[in-house]
PDB file of C-alpha atoms in Angstrom:
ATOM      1  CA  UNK A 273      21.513  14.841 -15.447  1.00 41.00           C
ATOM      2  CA  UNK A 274      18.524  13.357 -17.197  1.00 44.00           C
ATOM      3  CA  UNK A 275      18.800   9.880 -18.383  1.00 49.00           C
ATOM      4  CA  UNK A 276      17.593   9.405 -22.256  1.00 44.00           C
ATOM      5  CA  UNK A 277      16.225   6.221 -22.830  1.00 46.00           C
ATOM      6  CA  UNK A 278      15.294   4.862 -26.439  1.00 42.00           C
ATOM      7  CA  UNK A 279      13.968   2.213 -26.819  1.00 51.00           C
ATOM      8  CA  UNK A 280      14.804   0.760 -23.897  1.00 60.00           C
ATOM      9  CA  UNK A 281      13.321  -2.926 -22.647  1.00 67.00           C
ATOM     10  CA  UNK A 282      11.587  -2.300 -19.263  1.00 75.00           C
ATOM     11  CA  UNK A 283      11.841  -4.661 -16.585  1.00 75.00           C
ATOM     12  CA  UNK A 284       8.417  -6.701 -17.606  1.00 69.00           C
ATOM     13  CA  UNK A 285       9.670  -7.248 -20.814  1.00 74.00           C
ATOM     14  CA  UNK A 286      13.398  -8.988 -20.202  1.00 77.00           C
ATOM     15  CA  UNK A 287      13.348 -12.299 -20.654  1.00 78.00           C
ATOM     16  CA  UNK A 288      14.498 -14.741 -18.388  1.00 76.00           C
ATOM     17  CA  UNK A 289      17.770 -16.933 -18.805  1.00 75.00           C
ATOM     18  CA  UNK A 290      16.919 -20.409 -19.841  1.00 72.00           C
ATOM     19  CA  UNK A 291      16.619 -23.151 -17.660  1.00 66.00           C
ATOM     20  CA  UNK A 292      19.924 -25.350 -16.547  1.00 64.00           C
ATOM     21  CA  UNK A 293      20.143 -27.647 -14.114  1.00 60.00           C
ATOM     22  CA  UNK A 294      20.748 -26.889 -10.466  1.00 61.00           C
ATOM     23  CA  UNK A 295      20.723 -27.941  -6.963  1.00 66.00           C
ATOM     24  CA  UNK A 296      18.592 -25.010  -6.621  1.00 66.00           C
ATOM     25  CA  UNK A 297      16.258 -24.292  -9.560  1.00 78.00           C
ATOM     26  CA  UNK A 298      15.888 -20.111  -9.920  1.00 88.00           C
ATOM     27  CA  UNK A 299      13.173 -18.170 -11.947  1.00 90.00           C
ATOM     28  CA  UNK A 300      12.122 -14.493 -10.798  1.00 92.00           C
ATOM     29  CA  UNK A 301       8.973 -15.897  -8.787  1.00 93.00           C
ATOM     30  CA  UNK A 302      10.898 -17.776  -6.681  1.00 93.00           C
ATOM     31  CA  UNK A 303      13.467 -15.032  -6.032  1.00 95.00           C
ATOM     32  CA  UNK A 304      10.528 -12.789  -5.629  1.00 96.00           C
ATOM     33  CA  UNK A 305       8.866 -15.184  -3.053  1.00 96.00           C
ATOM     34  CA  UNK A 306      12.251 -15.138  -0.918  1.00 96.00           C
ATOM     35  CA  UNK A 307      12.331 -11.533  -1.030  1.00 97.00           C
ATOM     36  CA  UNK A 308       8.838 -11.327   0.009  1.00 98.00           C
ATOM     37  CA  UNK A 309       9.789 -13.863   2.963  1.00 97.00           C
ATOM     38  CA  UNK A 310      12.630 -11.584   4.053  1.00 97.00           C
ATOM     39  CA  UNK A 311      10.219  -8.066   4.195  1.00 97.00           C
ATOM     40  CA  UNK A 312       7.623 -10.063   6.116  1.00 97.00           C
ATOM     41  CA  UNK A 313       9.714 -10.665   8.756  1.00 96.00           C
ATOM     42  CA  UNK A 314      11.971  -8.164   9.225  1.00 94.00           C
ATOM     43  CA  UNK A 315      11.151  -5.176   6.684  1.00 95.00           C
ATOM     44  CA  UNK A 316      12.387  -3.934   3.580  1.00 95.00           C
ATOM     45  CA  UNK A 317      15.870  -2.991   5.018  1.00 94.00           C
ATOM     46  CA  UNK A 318      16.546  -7.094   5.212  1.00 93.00           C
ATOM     47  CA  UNK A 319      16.120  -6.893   1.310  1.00 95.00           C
ATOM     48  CA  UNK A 320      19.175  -7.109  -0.660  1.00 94.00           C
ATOM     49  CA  UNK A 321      20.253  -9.190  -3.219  1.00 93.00           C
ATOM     50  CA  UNK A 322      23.114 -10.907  -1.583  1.00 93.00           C
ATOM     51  CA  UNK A 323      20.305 -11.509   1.684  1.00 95.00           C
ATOM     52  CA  UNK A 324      18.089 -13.220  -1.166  1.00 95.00           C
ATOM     53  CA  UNK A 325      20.616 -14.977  -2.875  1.00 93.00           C
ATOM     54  CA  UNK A 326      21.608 -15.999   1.050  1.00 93.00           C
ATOM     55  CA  UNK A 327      17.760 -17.269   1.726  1.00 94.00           C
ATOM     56  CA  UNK A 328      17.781 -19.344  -1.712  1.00 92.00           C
ATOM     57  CA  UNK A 329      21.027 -20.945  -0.963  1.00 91.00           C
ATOM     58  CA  UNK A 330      22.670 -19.398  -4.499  1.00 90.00           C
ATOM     59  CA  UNK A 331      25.917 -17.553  -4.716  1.00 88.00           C
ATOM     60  CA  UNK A 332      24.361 -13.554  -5.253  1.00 88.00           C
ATOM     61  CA  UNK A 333      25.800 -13.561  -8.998  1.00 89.00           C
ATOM     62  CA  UNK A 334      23.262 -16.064 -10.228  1.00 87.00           C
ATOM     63  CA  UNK A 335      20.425 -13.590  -9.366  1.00 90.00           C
ATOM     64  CA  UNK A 336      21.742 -10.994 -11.769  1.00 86.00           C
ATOM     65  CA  UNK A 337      21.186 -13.205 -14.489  1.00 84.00           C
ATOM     66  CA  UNK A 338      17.290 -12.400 -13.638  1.00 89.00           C
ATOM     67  CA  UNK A 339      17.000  -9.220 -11.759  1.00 90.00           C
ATOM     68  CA  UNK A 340      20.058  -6.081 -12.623  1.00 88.00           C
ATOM     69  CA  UNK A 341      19.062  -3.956  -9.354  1.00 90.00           C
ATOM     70  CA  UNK A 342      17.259  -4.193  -5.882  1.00 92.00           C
ATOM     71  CA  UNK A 343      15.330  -1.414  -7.623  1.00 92.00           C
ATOM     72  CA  UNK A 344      14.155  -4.146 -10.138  1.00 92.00           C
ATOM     73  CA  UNK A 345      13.219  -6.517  -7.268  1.00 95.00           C
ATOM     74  CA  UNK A 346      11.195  -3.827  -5.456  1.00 95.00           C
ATOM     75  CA  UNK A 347       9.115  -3.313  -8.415  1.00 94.00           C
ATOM     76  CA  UNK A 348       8.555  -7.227  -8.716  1.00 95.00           C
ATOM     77  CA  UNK A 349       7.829  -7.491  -5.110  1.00 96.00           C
ATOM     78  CA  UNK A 350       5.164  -4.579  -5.159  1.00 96.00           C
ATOM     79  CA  UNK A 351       3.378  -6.265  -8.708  1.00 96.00           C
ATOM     80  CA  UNK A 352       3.227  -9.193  -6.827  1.00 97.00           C
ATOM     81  CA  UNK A 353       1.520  -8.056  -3.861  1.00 97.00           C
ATOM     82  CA  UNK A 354      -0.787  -6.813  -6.834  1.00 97.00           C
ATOM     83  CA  UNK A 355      -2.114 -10.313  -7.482  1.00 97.00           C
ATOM     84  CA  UNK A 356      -3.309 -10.062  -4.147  1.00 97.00           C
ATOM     85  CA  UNK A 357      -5.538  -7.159  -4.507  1.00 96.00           C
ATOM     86  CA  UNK A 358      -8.631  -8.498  -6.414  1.00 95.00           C
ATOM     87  CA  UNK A 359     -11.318  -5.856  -5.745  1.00 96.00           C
ATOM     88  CA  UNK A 360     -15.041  -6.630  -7.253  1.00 95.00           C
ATOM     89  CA  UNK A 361     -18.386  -4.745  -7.087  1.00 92.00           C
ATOM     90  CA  UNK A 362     -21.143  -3.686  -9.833  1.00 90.00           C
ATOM     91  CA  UNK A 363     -20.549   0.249 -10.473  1.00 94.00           C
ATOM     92  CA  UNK A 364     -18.089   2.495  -9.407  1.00 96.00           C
ATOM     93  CA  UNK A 365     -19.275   2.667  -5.310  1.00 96.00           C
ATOM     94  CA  UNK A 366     -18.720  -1.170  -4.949  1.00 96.00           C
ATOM     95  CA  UNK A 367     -15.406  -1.246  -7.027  1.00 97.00           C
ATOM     96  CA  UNK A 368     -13.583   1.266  -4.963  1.00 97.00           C
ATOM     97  CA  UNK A 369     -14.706   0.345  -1.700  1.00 97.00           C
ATOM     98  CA  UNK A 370     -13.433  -3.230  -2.748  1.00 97.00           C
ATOM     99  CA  UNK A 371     -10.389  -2.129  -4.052  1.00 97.00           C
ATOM    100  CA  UNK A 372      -9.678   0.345  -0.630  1.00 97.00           C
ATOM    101  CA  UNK A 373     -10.517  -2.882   1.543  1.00 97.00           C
ATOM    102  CA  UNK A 374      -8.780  -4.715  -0.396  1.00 97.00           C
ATOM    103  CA  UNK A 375      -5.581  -2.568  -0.716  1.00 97.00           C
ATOM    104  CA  UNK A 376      -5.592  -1.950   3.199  1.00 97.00           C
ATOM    105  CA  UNK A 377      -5.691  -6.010   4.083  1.00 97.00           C
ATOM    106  CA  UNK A 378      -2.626  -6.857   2.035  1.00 97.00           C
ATOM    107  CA  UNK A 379      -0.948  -3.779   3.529  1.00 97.00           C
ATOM    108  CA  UNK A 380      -1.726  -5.557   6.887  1.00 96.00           C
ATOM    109  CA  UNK A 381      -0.439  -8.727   5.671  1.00 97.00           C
ATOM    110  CA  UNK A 382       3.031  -6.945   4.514  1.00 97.00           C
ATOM    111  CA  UNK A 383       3.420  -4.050   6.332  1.00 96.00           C
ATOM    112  CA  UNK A 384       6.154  -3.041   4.269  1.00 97.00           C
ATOM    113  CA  UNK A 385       3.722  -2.729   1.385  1.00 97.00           C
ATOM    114  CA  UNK A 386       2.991   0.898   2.899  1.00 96.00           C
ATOM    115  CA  UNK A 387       5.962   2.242   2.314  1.00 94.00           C
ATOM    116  CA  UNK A 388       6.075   1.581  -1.691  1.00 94.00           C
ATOM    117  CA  UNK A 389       2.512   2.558  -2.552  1.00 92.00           C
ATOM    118  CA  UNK A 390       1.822   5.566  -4.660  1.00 86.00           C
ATOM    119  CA  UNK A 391       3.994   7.705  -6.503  1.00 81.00           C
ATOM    120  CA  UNK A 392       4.630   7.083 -10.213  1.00 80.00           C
ATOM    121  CA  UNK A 393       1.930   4.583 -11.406  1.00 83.00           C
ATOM    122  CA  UNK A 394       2.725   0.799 -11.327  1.00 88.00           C
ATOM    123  CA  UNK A 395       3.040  -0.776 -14.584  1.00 90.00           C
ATOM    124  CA  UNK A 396       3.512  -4.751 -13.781  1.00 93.00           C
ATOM    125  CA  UNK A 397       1.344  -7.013 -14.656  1.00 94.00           C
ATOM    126  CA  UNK A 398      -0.523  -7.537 -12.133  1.00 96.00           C
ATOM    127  CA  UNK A 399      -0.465  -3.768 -10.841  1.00 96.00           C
ATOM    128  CA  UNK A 400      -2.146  -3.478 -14.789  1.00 96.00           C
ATOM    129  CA  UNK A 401      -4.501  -6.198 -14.199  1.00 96.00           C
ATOM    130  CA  UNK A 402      -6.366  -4.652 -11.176  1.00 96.00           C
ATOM    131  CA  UNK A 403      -6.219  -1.875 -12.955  1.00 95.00           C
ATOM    132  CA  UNK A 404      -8.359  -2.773 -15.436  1.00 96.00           C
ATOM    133  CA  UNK A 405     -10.840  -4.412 -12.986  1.00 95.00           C
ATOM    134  CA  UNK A 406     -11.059  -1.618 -11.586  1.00 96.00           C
ATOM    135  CA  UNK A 407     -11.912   0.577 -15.310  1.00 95.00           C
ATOM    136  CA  UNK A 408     -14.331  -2.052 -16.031  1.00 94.00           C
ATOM    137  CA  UNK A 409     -16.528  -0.486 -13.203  1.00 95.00           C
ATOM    138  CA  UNK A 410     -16.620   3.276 -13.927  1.00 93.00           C
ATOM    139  CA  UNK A 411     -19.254   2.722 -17.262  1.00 90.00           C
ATOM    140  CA  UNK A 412     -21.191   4.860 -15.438  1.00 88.00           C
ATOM    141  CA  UNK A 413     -18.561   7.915 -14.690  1.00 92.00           C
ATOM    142  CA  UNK A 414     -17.593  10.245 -17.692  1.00 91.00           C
ATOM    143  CA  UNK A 415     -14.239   9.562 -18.688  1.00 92.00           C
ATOM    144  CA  UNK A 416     -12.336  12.520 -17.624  1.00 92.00           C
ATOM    145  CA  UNK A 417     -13.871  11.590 -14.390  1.00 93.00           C
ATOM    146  CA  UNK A 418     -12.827   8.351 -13.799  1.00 95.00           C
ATOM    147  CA  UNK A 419      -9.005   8.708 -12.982  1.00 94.00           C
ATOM    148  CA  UNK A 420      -9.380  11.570 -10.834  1.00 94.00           C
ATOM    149  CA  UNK A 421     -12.151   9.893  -8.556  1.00 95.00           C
ATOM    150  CA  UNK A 422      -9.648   6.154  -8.786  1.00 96.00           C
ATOM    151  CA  UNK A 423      -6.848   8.778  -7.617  1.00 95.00           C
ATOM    152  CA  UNK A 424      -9.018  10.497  -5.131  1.00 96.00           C
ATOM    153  CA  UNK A 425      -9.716   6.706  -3.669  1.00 96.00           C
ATOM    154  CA  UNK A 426      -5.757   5.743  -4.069  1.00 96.00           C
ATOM    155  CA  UNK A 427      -4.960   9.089  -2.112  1.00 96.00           C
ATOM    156  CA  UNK A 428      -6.815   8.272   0.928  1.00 97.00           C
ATOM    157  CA  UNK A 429      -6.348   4.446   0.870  1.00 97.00           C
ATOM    158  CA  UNK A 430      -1.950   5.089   0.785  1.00 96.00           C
ATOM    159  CA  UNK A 431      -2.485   7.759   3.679  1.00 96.00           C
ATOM    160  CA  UNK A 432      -4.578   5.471   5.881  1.00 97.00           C
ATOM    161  CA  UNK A 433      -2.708   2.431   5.666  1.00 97.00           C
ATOM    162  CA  UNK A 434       0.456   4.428   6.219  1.00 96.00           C
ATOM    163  CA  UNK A 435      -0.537   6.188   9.175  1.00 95.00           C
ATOM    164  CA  UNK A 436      -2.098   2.374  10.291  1.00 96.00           C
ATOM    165  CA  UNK A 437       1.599   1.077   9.572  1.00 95.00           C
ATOM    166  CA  UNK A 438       3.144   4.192  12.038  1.00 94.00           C
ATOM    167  CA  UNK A 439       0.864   3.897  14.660  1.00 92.00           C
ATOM    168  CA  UNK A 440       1.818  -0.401  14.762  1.00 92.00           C
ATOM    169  CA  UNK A 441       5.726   0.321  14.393  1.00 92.00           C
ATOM    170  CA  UNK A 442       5.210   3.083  17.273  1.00 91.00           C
ATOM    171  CA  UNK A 443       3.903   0.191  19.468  1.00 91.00           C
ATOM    172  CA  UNK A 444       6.789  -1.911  18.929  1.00 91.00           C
ATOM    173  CA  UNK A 445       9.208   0.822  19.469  1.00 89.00           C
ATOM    174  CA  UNK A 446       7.722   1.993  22.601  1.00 88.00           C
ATOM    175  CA  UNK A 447       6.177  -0.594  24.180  1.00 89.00           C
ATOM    176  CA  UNK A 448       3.001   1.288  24.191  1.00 84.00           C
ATOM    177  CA  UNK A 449      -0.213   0.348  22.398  1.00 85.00           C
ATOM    178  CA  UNK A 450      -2.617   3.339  21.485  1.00 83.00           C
ATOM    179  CA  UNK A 451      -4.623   3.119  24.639  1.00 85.00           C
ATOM    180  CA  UNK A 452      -1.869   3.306  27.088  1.00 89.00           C
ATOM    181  CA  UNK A 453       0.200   6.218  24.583  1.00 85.00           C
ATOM    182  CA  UNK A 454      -3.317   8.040  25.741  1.00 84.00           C
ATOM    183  CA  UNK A 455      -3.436   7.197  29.119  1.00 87.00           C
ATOM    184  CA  UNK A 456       0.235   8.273  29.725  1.00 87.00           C
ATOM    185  CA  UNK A 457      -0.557  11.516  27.670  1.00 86.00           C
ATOM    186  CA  UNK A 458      -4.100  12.372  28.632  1.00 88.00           C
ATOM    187  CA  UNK A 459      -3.461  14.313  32.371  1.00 90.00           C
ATOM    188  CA  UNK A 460      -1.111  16.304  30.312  1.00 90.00           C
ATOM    189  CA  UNK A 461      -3.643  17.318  27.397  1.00 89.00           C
ATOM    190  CA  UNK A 462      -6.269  17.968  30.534  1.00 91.00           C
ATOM    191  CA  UNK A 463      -3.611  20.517  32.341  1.00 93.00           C
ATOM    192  CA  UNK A 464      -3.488  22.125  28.585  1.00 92.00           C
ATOM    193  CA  UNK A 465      -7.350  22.310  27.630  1.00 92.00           C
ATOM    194  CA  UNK A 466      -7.679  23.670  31.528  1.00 93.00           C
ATOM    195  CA  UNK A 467      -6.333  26.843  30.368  1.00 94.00           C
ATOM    196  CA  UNK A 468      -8.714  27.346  28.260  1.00 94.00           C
ATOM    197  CA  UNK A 469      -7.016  28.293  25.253  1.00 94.00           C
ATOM    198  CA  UNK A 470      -8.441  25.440  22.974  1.00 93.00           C
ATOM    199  CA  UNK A 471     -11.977  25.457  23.606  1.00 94.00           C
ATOM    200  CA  UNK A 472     -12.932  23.686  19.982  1.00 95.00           C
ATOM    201  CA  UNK A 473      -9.992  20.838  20.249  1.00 93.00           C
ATOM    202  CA  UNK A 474     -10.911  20.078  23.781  1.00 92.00           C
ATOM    203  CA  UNK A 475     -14.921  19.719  22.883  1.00 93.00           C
ATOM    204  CA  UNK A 476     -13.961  17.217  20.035  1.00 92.00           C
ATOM    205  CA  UNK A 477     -11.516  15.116  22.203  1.00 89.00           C
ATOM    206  CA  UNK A 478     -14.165  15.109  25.324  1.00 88.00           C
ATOM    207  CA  UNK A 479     -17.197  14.636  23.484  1.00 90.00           C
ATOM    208  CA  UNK A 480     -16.655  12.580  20.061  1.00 89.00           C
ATOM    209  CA  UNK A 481     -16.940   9.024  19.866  1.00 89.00           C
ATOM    210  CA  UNK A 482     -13.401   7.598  19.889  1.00 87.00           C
ATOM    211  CA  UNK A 483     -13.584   4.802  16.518  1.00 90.00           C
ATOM    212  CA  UNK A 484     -11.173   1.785  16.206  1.00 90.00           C
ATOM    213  CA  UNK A 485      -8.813   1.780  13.576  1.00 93.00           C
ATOM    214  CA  UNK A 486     -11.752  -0.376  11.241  1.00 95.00           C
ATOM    215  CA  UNK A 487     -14.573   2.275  12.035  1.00 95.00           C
ATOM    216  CA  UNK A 488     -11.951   5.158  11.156  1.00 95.00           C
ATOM    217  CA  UNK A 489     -11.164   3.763   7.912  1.00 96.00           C
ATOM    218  CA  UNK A 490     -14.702   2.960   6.943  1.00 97.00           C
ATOM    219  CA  UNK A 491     -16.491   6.476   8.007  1.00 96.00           C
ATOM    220  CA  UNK A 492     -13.763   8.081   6.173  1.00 97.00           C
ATOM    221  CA  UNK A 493     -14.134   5.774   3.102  1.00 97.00           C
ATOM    222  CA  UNK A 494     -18.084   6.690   3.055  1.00 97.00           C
ATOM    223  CA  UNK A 495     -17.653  10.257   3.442  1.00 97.00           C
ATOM    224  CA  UNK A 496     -15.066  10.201   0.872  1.00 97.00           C
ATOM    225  CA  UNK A 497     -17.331   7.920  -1.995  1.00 97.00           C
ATOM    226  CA  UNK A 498     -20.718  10.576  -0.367  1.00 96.00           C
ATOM    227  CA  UNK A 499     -19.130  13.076  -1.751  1.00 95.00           C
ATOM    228  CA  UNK A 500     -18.059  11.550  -4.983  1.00 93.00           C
ATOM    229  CA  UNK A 501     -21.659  10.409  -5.235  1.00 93.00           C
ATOM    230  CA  UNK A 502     -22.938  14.396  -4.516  1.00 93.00           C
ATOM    231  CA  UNK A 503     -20.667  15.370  -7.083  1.00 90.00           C
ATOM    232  CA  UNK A 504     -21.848  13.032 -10.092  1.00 88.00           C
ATOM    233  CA  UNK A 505     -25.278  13.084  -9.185  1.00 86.00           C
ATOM    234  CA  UNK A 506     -24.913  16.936  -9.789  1.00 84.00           C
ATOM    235  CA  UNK A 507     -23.267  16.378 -13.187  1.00 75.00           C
ATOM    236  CA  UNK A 508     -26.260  14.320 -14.327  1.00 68.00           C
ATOM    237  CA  UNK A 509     -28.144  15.858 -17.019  1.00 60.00           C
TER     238      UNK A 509
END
């Protein structure tokens, strides 16, 4: 069933109740902060609003007087973590590389942050603030260009720091940090490439230079903003 919504108020624009005093003063930062505490050390899943409410010392009915749904509080934890990304640069090359950098060091500082990038655009705030940093930069980039080559950027920048974030949570759950996953599987890849049935594979895996996770993310940054580069230098009249 589709939901029809008319004039409806969106989150960013409901006010908050008024003041009163309390042994523990509330506003939707400082339920936001809590919430933040919670995913930071032990994910998203110990996010609810009876945990927060818990944290801030506040029966879980005071929150709804700020925030209707955990839905709600997701949103205001992402636009948050959106104040955080402040990407800079001169031109369109600079800009993106700041804001991929940028993007991929708060994703290291809440790893949850991964798992709520992308999809449907963020319209908070802050989400709308770097945003528009970002815009400022593309003078030079003819404007049906522009969001395509910001998605392009978004697109690799969400699939990098997620498969970061699942090689990290496959060290915790198996004890086994990316060196020693290829130790314990690298006589069995030999005993497969022996056979001689994946000539191409095995000459990549025997002869490339293995990168760390930094030089991975970088080369593949550059070749991604090369080929944007190619691309409007060919469009030039």
């Amino acid at each position: 069933m589709r939901h029809c919504i008319v004039d409806a108020m969106v989150l960013w624009e409901r006010p908050e109740p008024p003041e009163r005093p309390a042994p523990t003063p509330l506003n939707r930062e400082v339920i936001v902060r809590a919430a933040i505490r919670l995913a930071d050390a032990d994910g998203l899943e110990a996010v609810s609003l009876r945990k927060v409410a818990a944290e801030l010392n506040v029966g879980p009915m005071r929150l709804y007087g700020y925030i209707d749904t955990k839905e709600d509080l997701l949103d205001l934890m992402v636009d948050a973590l959106h104040a955080e990304i402040r990407p800079t640069g001169d031109g369109w090359r600079p800009m993106l590389r700041s804001l991929a950098e940028a993007t991929r060091e708060v994703v290291h500082r809440h790893e949850w942050f991964a798992d709520l990038i992308g999809g449907r655009p963020q319209l908070g705030p802050n989400a709308l603030a770097r945003g528009e940093r970002v815009m400022s930069a593309m003078h030079d980039v003819d404007t049906d260009t522009v969001m395509p080559l910001v998605d392009a950027v978004n697109a690799y920048i969400i699939g990098a720091v997620r498969r970061e974030t699942a090689e990290r949570r496959a060290e915790r759950e198996t004890g086994l940090d990316e060196r020693e996953w290829q130790s314990f599987y690298g006589p069995y890849l030999m005993r497969v490439f022996a056979t001689g049935q994946f000539p191409a594979l095995a000459a990549v895996i025997r002869d490339a230079k293995h990168l760390d996770a930094d030089e991975t993310f970088e080369l593949g940054l550059d070749l991604l903003l090369d080929g944007f580069e190619a691309r409007l230098a060919r469009s030039e009249p």
